[in-house]
PDB file of C-alpha atoms in Angstrom:
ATOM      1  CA  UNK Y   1      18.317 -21.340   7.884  1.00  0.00           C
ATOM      2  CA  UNK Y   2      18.060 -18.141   5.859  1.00  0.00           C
ATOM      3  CA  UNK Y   3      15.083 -15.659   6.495  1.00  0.00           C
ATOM      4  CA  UNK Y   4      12.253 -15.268   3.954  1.00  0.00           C
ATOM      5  CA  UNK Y   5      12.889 -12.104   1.469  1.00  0.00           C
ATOM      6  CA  UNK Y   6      10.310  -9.915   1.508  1.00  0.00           C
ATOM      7  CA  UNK Y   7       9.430  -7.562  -1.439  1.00  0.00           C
ATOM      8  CA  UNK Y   8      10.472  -3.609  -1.620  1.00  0.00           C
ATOM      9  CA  UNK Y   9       8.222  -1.387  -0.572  1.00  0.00           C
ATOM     10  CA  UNK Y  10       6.758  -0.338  -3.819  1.00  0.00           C
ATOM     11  CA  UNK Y  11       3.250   1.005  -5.262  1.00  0.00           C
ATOM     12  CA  UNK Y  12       1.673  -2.056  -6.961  1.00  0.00           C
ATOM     13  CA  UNK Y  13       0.636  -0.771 -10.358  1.00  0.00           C
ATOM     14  CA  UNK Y  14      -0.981  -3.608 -10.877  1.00  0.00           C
ATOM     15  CA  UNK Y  15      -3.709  -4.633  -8.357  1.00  0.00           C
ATOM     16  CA  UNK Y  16      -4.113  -0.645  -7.535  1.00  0.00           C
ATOM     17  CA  UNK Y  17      -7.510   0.532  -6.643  1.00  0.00           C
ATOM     18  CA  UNK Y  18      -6.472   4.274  -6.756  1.00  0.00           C
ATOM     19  CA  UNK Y  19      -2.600   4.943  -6.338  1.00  0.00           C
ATOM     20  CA  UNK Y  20      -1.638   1.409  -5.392  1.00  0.00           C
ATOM     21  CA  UNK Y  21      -0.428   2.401  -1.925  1.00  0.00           C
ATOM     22  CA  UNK Y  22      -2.047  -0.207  -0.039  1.00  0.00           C
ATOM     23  CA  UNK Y  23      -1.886  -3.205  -2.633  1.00  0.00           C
ATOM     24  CA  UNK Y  24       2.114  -2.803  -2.030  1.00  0.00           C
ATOM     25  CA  UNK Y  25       2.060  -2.104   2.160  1.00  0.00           C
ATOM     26  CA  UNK Y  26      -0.190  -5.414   1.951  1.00  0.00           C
ATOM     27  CA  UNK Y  27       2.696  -7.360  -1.108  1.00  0.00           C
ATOM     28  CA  UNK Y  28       5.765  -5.995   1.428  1.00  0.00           C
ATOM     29  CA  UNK Y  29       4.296  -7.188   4.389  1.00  0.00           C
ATOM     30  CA  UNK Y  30       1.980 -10.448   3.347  1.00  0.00           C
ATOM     31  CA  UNK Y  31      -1.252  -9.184   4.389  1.00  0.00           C
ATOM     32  CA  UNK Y  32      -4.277  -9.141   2.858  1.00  0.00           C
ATOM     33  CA  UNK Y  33      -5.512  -6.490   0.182  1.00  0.00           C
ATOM     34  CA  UNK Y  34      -8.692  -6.531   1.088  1.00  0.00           C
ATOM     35  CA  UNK Y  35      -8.504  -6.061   4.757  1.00  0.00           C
ATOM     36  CA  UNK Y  36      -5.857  -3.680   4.225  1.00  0.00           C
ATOM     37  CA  UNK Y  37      -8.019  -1.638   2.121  1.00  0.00           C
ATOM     38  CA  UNK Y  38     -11.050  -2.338   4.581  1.00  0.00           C
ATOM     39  CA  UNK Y  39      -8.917  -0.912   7.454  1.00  0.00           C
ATOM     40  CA  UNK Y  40      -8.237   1.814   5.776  1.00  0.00           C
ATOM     41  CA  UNK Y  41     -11.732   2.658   4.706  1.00  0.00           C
ATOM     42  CA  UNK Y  42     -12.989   2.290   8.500  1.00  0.00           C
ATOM     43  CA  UNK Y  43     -10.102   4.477   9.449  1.00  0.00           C
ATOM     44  CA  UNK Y  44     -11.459   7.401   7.793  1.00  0.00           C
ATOM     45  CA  UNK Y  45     -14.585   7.494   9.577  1.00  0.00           C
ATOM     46  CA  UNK Y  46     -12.174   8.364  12.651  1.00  0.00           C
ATOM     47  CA  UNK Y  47     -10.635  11.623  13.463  1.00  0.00           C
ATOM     48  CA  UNK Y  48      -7.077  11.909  12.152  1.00  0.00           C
ATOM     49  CA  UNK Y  49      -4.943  12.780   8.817  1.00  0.00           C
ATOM     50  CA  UNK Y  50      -5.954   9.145   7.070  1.00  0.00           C
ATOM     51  CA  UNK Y  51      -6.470  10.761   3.792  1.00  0.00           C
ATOM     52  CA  UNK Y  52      -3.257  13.121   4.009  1.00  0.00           C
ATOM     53  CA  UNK Y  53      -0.743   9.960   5.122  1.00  0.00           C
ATOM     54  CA  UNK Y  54      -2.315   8.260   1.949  1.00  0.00           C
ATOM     55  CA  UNK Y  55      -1.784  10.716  -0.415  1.00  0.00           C
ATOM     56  CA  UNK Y  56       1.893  11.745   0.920  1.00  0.00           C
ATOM     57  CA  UNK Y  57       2.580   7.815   0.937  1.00  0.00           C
ATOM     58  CA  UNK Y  58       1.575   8.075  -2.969  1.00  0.00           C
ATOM     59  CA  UNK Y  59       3.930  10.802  -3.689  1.00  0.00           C
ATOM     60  CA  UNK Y  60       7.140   9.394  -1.838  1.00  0.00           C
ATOM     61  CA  UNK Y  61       6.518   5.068  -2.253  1.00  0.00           C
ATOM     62  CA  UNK Y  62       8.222   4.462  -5.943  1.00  0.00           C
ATOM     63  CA  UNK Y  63       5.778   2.592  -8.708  1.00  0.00           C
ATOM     64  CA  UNK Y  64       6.562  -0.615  -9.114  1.00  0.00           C
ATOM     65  CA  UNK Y  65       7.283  -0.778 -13.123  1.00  0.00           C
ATOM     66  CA  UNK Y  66       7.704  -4.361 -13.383  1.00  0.00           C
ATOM     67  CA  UNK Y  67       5.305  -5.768 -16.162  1.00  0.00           C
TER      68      UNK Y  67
END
């Protein structure tokens, strides 16, 4: 029995909201967009560097550029 192949981690360019950073954590790791995104939001009402780990996951996760 061979394991399941999971996607690369990649920015989906397609289903993006802003920079497409959780539309690809949630395609690499079969989760859902929305409550991906939904975490996320909730996060930033709590103390931490949400928004800065979002933006440096932007610059260094690769665009996906398939059409």
């Amino acid at each position: 029995m061979t394991a399941p192949v999971s996607a690369p981690l990649r920015r989906d360019m397609r289903n993006k909201m802003i920079g497409g950073v959780c539309a690809g954590i949630a395609r690499r790791y079969n989760l859902s967009v929305t409550g991906l995104r939904l975490a996320f939001v909730i996060s930033t009402i709590l103390p931490g560097p949400q928004i800065l780990a979002y933006v440096l996951l932007w610059v260094l996760i690769p665009a996906d550029d398939r059409p």
